XYZ file of C-alpha atoms in Angstrom:
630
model
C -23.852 23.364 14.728
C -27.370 21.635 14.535
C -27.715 17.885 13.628
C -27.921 16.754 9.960
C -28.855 13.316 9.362
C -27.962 13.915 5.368
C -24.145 13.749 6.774
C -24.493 10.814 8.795
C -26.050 9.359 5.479
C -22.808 10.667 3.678
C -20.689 8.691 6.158
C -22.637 5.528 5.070
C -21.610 6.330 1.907
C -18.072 6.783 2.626
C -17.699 3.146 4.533
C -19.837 0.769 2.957
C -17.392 1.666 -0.680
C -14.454 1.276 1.338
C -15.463 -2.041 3.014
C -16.262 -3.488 -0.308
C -13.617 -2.510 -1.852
C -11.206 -4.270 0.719
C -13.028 -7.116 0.863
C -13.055 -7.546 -2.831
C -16.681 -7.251 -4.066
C -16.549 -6.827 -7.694
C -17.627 -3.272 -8.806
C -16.532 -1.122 -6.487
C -13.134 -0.208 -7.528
C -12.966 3.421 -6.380
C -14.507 2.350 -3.441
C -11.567 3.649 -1.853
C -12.449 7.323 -1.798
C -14.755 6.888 0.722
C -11.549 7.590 3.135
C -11.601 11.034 1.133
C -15.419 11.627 2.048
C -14.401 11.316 5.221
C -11.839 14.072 4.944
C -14.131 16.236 3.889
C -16.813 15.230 6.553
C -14.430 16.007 9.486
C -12.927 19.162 7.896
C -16.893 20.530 7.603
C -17.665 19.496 11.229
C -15.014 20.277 13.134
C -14.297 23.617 11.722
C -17.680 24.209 11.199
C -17.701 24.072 15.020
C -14.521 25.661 15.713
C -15.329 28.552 13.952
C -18.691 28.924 15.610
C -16.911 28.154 18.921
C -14.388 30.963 18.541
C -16.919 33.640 17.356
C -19.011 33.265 20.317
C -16.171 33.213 22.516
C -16.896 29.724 23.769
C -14.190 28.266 22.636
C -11.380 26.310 24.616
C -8.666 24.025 23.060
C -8.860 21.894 26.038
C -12.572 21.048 26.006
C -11.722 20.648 22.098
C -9.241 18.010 22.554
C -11.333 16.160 25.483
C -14.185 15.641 23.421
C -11.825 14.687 19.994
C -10.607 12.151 23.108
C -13.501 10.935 24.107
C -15.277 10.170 20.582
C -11.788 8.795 18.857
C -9.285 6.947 21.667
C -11.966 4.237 23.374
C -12.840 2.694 19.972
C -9.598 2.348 18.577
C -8.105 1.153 21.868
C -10.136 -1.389 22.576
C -9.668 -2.317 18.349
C -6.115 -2.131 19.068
C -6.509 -4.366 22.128
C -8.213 -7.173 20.291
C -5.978 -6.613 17.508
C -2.922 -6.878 19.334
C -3.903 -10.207 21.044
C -4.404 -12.115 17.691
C -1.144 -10.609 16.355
C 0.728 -12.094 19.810
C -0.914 -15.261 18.754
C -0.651 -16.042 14.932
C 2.250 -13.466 14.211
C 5.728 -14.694 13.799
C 8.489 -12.861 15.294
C 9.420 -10.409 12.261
C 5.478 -9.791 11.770
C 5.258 -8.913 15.292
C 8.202 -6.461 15.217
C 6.312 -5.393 12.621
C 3.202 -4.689 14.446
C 4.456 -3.265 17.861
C 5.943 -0.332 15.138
C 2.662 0.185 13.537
C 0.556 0.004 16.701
C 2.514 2.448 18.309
C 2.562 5.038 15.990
C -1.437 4.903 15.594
C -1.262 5.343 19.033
C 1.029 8.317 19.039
C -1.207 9.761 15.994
C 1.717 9.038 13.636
C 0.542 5.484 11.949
C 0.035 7.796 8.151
C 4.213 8.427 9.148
C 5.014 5.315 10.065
C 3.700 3.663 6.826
C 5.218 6.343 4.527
C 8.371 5.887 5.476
C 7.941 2.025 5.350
C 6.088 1.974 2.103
C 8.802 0.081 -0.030
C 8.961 -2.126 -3.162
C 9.544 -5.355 -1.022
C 7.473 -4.574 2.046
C 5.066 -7.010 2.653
C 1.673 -6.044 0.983
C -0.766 -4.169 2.593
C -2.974 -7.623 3.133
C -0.482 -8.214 6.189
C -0.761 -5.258 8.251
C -3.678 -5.250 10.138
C -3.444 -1.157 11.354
C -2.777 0.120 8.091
C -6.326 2.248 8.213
C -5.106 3.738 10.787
C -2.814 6.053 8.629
C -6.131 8.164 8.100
C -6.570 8.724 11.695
C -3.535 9.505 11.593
C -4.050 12.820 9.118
C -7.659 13.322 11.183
C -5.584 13.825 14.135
C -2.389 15.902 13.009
C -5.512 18.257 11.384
C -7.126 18.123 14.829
C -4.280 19.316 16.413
C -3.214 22.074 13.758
C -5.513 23.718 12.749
C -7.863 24.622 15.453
C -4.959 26.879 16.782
C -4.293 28.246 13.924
C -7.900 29.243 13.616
C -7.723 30.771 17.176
C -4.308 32.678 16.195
C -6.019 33.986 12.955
C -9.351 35.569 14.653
C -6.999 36.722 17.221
C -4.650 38.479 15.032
C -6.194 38.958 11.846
C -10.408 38.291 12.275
C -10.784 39.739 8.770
C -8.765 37.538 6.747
C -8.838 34.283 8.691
C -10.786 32.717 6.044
C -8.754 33.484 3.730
C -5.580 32.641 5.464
C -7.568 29.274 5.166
C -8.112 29.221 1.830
C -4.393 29.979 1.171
C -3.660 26.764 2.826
C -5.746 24.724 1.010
C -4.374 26.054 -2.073
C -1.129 25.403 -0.792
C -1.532 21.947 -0.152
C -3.397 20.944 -3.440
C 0.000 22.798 -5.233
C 2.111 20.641 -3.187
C 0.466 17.521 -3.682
C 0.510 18.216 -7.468
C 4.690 19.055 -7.099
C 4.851 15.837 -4.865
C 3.031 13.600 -7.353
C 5.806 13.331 -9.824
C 8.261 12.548 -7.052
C 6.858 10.382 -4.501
C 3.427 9.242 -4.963
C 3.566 7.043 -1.369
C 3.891 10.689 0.321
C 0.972 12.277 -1.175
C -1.260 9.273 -0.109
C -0.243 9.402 3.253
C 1.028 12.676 4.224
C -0.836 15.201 5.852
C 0.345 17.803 3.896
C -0.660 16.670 0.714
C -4.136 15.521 2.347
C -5.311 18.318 4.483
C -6.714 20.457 1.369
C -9.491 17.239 1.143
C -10.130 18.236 4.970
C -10.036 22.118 4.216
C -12.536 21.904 1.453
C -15.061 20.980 4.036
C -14.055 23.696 6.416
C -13.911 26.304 3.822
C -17.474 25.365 2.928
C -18.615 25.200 6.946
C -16.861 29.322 7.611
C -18.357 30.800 4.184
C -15.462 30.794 2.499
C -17.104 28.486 -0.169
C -20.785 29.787 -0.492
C -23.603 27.535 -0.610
C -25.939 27.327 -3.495
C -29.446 28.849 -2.634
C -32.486 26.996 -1.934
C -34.317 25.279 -5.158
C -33.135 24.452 -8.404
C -29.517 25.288 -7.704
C -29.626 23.333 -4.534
C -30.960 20.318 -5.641
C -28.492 20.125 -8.811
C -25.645 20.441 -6.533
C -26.586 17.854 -4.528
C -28.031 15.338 -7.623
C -24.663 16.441 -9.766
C -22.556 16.066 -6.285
C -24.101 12.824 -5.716
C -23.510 11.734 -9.326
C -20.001 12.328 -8.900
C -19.381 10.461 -6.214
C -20.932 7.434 -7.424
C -19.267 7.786 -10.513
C -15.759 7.610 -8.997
C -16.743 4.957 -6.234
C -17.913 2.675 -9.328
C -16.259 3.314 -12.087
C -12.675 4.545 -10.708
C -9.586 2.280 -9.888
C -6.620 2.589 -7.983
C -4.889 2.416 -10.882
C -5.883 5.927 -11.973
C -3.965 8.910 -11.198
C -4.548 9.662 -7.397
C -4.850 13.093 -7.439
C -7.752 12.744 -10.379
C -9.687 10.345 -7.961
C -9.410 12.386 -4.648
C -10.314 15.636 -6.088
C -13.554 13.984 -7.808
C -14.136 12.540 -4.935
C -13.698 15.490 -2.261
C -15.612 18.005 -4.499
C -18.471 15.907 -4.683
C -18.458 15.066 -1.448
C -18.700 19.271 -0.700
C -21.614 19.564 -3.000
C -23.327 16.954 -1.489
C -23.127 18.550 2.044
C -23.457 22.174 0.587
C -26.697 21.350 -1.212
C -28.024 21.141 2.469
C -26.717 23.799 3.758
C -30.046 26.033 3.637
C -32.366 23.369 3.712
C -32.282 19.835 2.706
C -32.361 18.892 -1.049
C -33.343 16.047 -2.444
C -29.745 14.083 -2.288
C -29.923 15.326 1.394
C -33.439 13.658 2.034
C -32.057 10.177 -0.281
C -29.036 10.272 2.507
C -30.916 10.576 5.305
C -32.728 7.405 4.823
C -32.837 5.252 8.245
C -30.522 2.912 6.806
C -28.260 4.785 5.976
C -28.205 6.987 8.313
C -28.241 4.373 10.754
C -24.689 2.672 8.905
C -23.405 6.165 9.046
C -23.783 6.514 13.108
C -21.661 3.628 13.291
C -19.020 4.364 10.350
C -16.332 5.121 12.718
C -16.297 1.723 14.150
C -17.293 -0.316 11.023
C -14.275 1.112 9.926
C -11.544 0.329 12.463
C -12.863 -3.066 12.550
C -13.453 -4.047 9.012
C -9.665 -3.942 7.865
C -7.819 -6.155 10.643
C -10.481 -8.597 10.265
C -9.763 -8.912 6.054
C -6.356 -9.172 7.453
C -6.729 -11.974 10.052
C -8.993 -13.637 7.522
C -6.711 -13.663 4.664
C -3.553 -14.947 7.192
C -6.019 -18.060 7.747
C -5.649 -16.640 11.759
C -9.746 -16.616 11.684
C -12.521 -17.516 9.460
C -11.560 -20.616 7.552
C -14.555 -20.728 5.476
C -14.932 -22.712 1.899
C -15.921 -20.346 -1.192
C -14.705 -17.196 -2.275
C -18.172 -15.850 -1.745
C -19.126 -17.154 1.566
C -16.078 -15.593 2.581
C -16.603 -12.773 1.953
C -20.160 -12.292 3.097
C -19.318 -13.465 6.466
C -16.576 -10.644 6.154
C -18.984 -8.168 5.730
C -21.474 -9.533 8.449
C -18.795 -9.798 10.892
C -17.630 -6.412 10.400
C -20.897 -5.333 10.762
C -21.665 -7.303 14.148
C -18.599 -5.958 15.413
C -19.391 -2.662 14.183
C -22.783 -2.071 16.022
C -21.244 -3.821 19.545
C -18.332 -1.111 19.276
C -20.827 1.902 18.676
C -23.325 0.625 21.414
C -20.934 0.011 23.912
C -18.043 1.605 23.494
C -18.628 5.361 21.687
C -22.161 5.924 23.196
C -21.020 5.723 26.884
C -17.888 7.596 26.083
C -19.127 10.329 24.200
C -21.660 10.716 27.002
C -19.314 11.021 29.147
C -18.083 14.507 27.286
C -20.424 17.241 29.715
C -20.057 15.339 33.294
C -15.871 14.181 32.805
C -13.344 16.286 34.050
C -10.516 17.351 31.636
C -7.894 16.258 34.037
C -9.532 12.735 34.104
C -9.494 12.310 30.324
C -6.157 13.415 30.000
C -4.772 11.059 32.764
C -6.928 8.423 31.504
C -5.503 8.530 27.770
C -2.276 9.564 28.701
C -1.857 6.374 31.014
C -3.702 4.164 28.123
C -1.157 5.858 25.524
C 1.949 4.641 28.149
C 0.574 1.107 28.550
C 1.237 0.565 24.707
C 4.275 2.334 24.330
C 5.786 0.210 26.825
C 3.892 -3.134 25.785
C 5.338 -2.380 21.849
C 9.111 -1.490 23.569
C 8.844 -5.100 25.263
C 7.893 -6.517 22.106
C 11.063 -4.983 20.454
C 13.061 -5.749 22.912
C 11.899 -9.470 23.182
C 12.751 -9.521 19.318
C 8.601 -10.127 18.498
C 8.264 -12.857 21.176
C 10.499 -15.931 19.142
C 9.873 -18.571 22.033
C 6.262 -19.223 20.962
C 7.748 -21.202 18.125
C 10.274 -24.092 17.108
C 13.492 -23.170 16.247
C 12.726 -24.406 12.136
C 9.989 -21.991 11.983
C 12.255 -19.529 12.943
C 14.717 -20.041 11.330
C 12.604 -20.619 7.869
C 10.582 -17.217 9.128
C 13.643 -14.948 9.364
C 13.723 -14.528 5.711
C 10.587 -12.443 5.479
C 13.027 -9.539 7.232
C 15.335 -10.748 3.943
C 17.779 -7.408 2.939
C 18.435 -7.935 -0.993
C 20.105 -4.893 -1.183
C 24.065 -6.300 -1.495
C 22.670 -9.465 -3.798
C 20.757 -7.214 -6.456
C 23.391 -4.302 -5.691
C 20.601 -1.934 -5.091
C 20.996 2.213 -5.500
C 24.180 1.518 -8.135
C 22.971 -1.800 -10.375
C 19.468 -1.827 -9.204
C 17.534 1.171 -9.357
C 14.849 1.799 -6.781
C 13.736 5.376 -6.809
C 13.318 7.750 -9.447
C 16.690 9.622 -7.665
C 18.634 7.114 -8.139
C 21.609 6.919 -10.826
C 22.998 3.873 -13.103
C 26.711 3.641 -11.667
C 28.053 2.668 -14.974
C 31.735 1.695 -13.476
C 30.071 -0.647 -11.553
C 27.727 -2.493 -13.455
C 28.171 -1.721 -17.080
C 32.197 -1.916 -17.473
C 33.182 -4.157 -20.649
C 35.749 -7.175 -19.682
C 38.317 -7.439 -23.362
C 39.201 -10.707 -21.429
C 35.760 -12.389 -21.507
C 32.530 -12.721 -23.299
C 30.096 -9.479 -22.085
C 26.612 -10.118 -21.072
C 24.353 -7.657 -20.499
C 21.138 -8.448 -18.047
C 18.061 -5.996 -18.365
C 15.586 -5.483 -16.494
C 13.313 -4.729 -13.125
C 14.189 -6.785 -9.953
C 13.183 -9.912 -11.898
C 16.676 -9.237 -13.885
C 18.467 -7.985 -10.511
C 18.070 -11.110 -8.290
C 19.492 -13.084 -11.018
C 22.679 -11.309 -11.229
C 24.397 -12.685 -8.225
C 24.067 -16.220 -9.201
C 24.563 -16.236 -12.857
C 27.471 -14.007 -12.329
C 28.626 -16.718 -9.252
C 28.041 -19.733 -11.646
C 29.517 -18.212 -14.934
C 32.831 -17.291 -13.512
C 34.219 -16.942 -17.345
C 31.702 -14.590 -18.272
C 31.588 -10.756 -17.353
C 27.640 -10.430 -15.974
C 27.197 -6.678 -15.942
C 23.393 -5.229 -15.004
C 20.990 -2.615 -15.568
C 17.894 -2.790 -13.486
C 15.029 -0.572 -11.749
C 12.215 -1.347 -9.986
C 9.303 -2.194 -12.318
C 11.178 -2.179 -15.544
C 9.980 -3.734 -18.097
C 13.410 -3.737 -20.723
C 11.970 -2.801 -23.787
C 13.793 -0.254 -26.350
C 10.381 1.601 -26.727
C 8.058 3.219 -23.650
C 4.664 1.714 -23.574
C 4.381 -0.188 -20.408
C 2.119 1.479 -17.729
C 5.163 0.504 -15.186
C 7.071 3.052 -16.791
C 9.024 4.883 -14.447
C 11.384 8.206 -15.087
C 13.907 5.918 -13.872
C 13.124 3.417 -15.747
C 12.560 5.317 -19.456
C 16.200 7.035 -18.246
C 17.978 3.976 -18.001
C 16.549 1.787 -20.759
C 17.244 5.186 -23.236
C 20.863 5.130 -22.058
C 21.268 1.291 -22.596
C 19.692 0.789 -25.909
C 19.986 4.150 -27.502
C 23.501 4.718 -26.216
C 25.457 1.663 -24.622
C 24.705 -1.056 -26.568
C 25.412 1.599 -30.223
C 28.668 2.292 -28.578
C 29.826 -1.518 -27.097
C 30.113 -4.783 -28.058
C 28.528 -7.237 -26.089
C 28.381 -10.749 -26.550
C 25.189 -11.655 -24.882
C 22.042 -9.528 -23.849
C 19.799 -11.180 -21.392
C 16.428 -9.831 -21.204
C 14.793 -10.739 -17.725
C 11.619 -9.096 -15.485
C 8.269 -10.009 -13.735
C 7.066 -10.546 -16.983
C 2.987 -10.516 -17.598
C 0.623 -11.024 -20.601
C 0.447 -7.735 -21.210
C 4.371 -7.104 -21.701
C 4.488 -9.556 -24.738
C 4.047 -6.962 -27.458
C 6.424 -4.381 -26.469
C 8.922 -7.809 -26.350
C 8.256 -8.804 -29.350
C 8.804 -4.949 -30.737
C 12.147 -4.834 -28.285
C 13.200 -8.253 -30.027
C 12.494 -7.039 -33.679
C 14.644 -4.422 -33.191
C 17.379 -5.682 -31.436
C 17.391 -8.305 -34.184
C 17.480 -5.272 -36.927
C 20.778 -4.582 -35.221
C 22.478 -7.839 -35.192
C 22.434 -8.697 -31.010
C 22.321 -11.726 -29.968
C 19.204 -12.037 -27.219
C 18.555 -14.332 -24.766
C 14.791 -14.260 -22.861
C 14.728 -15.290 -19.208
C 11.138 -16.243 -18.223
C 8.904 -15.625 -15.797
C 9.753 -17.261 -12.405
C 7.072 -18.749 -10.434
C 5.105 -16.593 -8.080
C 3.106 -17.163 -4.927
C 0.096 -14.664 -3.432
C 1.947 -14.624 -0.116
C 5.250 -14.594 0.896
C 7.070 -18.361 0.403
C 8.613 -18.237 3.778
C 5.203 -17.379 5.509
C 3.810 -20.470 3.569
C 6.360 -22.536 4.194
C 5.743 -21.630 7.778
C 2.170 -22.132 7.864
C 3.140 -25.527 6.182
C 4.824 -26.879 9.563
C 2.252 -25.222 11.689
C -0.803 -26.788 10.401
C 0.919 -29.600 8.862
C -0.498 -28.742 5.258
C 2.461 -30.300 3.318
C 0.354 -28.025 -0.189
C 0.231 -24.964 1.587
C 2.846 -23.233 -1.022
C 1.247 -24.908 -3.741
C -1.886 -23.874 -3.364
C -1.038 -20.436 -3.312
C 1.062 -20.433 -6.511
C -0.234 -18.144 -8.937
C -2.087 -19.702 -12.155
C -1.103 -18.734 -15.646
C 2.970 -18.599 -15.040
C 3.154 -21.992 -17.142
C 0.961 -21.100 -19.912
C 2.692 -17.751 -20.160
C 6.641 -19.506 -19.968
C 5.148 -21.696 -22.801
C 3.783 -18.206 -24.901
C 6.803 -15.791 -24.597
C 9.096 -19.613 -25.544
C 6.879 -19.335 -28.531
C 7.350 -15.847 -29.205
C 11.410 -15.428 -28.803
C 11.604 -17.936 -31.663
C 9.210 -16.229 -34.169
C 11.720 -13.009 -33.230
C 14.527 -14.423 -33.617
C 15.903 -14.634 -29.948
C 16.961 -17.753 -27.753
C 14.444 -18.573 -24.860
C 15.697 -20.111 -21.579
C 12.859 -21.112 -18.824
C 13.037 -20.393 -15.277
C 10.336 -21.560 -14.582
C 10.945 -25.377 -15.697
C 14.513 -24.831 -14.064
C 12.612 -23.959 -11.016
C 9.673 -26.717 -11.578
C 11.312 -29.411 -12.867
C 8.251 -32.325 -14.089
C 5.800 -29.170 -12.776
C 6.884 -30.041 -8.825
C 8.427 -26.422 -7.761
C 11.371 -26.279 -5.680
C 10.665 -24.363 -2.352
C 13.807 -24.894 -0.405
C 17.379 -24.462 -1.726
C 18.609 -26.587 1.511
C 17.314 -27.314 4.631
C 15.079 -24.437 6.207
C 16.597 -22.072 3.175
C 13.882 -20.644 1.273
C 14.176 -20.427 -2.765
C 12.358 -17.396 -2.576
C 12.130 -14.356 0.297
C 8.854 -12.649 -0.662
C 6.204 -13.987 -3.564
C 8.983 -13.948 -6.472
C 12.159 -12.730 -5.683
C 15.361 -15.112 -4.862
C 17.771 -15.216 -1.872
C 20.600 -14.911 -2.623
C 21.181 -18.986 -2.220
C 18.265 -18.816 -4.949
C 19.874 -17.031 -6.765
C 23.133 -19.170 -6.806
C 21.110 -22.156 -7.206
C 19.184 -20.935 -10.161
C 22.593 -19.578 -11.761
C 23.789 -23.089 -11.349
C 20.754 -24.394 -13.619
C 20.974 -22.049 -16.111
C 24.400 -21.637 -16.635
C 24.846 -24.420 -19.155
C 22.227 -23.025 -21.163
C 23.415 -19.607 -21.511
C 27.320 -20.061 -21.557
C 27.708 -24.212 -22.008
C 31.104 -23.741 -24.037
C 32.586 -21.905 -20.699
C 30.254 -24.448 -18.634
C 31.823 -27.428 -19.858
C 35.450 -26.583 -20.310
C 34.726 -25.375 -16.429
C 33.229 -28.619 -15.479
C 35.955 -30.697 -17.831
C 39.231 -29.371 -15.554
């Protein structure tokens, strides 16, 4: 397959979005779906080369894998290296844990797996993992090893209707990532299975299966409209749109940008293959295994303590860029060089003993517990929390629903007591790490619970949280339980935002229309980082304001809004936040090295019982102070 420069030009269009976007330039919101470009890219290429490979009866899967080696292990490696060090450095012990897991499934070609399976509503965010890019090497590399034997099987066996066979596959994989859409969305991002139709669109366009637009008119609209396209979704998409809408506008104008070429370049092909571009594009790989771990170091304060926003962020981008260019020149030019004169044997070995030497550096890292004596015993102590397990305090999978699978157990939570007053407490996990301590400090009152992850309670759908779970259970509660039960009390609680204050006030109006007596919990205050990990970084650097620095603005001023609003509706308003922030100074510890909070919002469980203990004369003070009087 000869040379085009237009692709390398694509590639610069695939990783300058996607650095942008994770560095947080305004504009760029799809930015993104330059990982999809990329899909397409490889599929194109390496098929392309596969196929041409196999019908000249050149081809050999070991040469295939040697060069796939050679152009894809010494870049990451040394990335993982450098990586690896600063996470042995600034990482405490559960972040390291952590990291030996991640960095040893990108080695093992697994890291898209790994994170899958990990993805979880109170995983640390994606801003803390400094190899989660890799999980698109991740479905590069399962491809790589797929599909060109299946290629080789299908010429083989049935020459005729191997591109077809291909085509059925890519069907196949679109249907499925449609079906798995509705279920699991974390699966469809990650898995190969529901990716490798991006990668096949390329590779049906490289065999013929997809036929290229002639020369002229027809050319050079597919490669204008392609281009169009693609600059539509990089700058006016968002990750909040549905995924499957942005990576299919994304991978099919990504294939009629490289199809416009295919007989001659068009004019998108010429714009692309523009020195500057092409010379970003040359270098894409390693631009992008660099650019994400250093966001991540950045935005841990482990490097680049700069002043503004701004400045930041520019230095970001140089940086990446610096790094970028040394990790082409001297790292993929040599190796790839290396391809013609280097023995298989010798590139197997070589990886194969690379691949060992992190396996066994991660198991010691494991095994070590993520290295605890390079800190004091408080930081580890205060540090354990960010490996926090809520599951018994917010009684998840029965009173707290996580996944869409998941079922209200009704005996459980929602169980009237004749013998004392009934509250009911609605809502996501803002509602479910409440329960254990107002339930602890209002021993006279039955607490029962309805909860699911991102659940706003409101009688009426609306919010763009809205979950099947969610819709399910708030149907059954207010349209069902609560027209069939008395209950004294219902507490309305979540991670309440700006947005969620009209479908309150509708939920309020109609509760009131009904005669129920409602009680609004308020927001809680939240941080931008973990509390524990800024508690941490508190005794490390001796920044006493490290926590409050990173509390996030607007909490007050919305406490003081929806206070406002329950009383035009007719409900009673308690505030967490001012039980939390008494005189506006924001309790961080319950006791000594005993976080209030485990991640950016959510309670411990001594939190929890703390916070109970505060609100408790508020919500029940009758059953508070007879409690209190004996």
């Amino acid at each position: 397959m000869k040379y085009r420069s237009d692709i390398d030009g694509l590639r610069a269009l695939a990783v300058i979005p996607v650095l942008l976007y994770h560095v947080g330039v305004p504009g760029f919101g799809g930015g993104f779906v330059g990982v999809d470009i990329f899909f397409v890219i490889s599929g194109y290429l390496i098929c392309g080369m596969t196929d041409a490979d196999i019908r000249n009866g050149t081809f050999s899967l070991g040469n295939f894998y040697k060069r796939r080696i050679l152009r894809i292990l010494p870049a990451l490696f040394v990335m993982l290296l450098v990586t690896g060090v600063l996470a042995y450095i600034y990482f405490l012990p559960v972040e390291l844990e952590d990291f030996a897991k991640s960095l040893a499934s990108a080695v093992g070609s697994v890291a898209n797996v790994y994170f899958a399976k990990t993805a979880g509503y109170f995983e640390a965010p994606a801003e803390t993992k400094p190899l989660l890019h890799a999980w698109s090497l991740g479905v590069e590399e399962q491809f790589y090893l797929v599909v060109p034997v299946v290629m080789l099987v299908a010429y083989r066996f049935a020459p005729k209707r191997a591109r077809l066979l291909l085509a059925i596959g890519a069907v196949m994989s679109f249907a499925a990532a449609i079906a798995m859409s509705t279920r699991n969305e974390t699966f469809v991002f990650y898995l190969t299975p529901f990716r490798a139709w991006e990668l096949a669109l390329g590779a049906l366009l490289a065999i013929g299966f997809i036929p290229a637009p002639p020369r002229g008119m027809w050319s050079n609209v597919c490669g204008l409209a392609g281009l169009t396209l693609l600059l539509g979704v990089i700058l006016a998409g968002s990750s909040s749109a549905p995924l499957l809408l942005m990576t299919s506008l994304a991978g099919v104008g990504a294939t009629m940008v490289i199809a416009s070429s295919e007989r001659g370049i068009s004019p998108a092909g010429r714009l692309l293959s523009l020195r500057p571009l092409v010379f970003v594009g040359l270098m894409s790989y390693s631009l992008y295994l660099w650019h994400w771990p250093l966001i991540v170091f950045q935005r841990t304060d482990a490097v680049l303590k700069t002043g503004s926003s701004a400045s930041t962020k520019l230095l970001l981008i140089v940086l990446s860029v610096g790094m970028a260019y040394l990790s082409w020149k001297l790292i993929e030019l040599p190796f790839r060089s290396m391809a013609r004169n280097t023995s298989r044997t010798k590139v197997f070995t070589a990886a194969s003993g690379a691949m060992a030497s992190a396996f066994v550096i991660c198991g010691l890292v494991l095994l070590a517990g993520g290295a605890p004596f390079r800190f004091p015993e408080r930081v580890l102590q205060i540090s354990a929390y960010l490996a926090y397990d809520s599951s018994a305090a917010f009684r998840t999978g029965r009173c707290f629903l996580l996944t869409n699978h998941q079922q209200l157990d009704t005996e459980t939570c929602m169980t009237r007591d004749p013998a004392r007053p009934n509250y009911l407490l609605i809502g996501d996990s803002h509602a479910a790490h409440l329960w254990l301590g107002l339930a602890s400090a209002m021993p006279g009152v039955n607490v029962m619970q309805a909860s699911a992850s991102l659940c706003r309670p409101a009688v009426q759908g609306g919010s763009h949280y809205d979950s099947p779970a969610c819709r399910r259970m708030m149907d059954f509660v207010f349209n069902d339980f609560l027209a069939n039960n008395r209950i004294d009390k219902i507490l309305l609680a979540a991670s309440w935002k700006d947005e969620d204050l009209p479908i309150l006030a509708t939920t309020l109006d109609l509760l009131k229309a009904r005669g129920l007596r409602v009680t609004v919990l308020g927001p809680i205050v939240e941080y931008d980082s973990a509390l524990p990990r800024l508690l941490v970084d508190e005794i490390l650097r001796d920044d006493p304001a490290a926590a409050r620095a990173m509390r996030r603005p607007g909490v007050h001023e919305r406490d003081s809004a929806m206070s406002h609003l329950a009383a035009d509706h007719g409900a009673s308003y308690v505030s967490l936040y001012d039980a939390i922030c008494p005189d506006g100074r924001c309790d961080e510890y319950v006791a000594a090295n005993v976080p209030m909070q485990f991640d950016e919002g959510h309670l411990t469980s001594q939190g929890s019982i703390e916070l109970g203990r505060r609100l408790a004369p508020f919500l029940a003070p009758k059953l508070v102070g007879a409690r209190d009087a004996n």
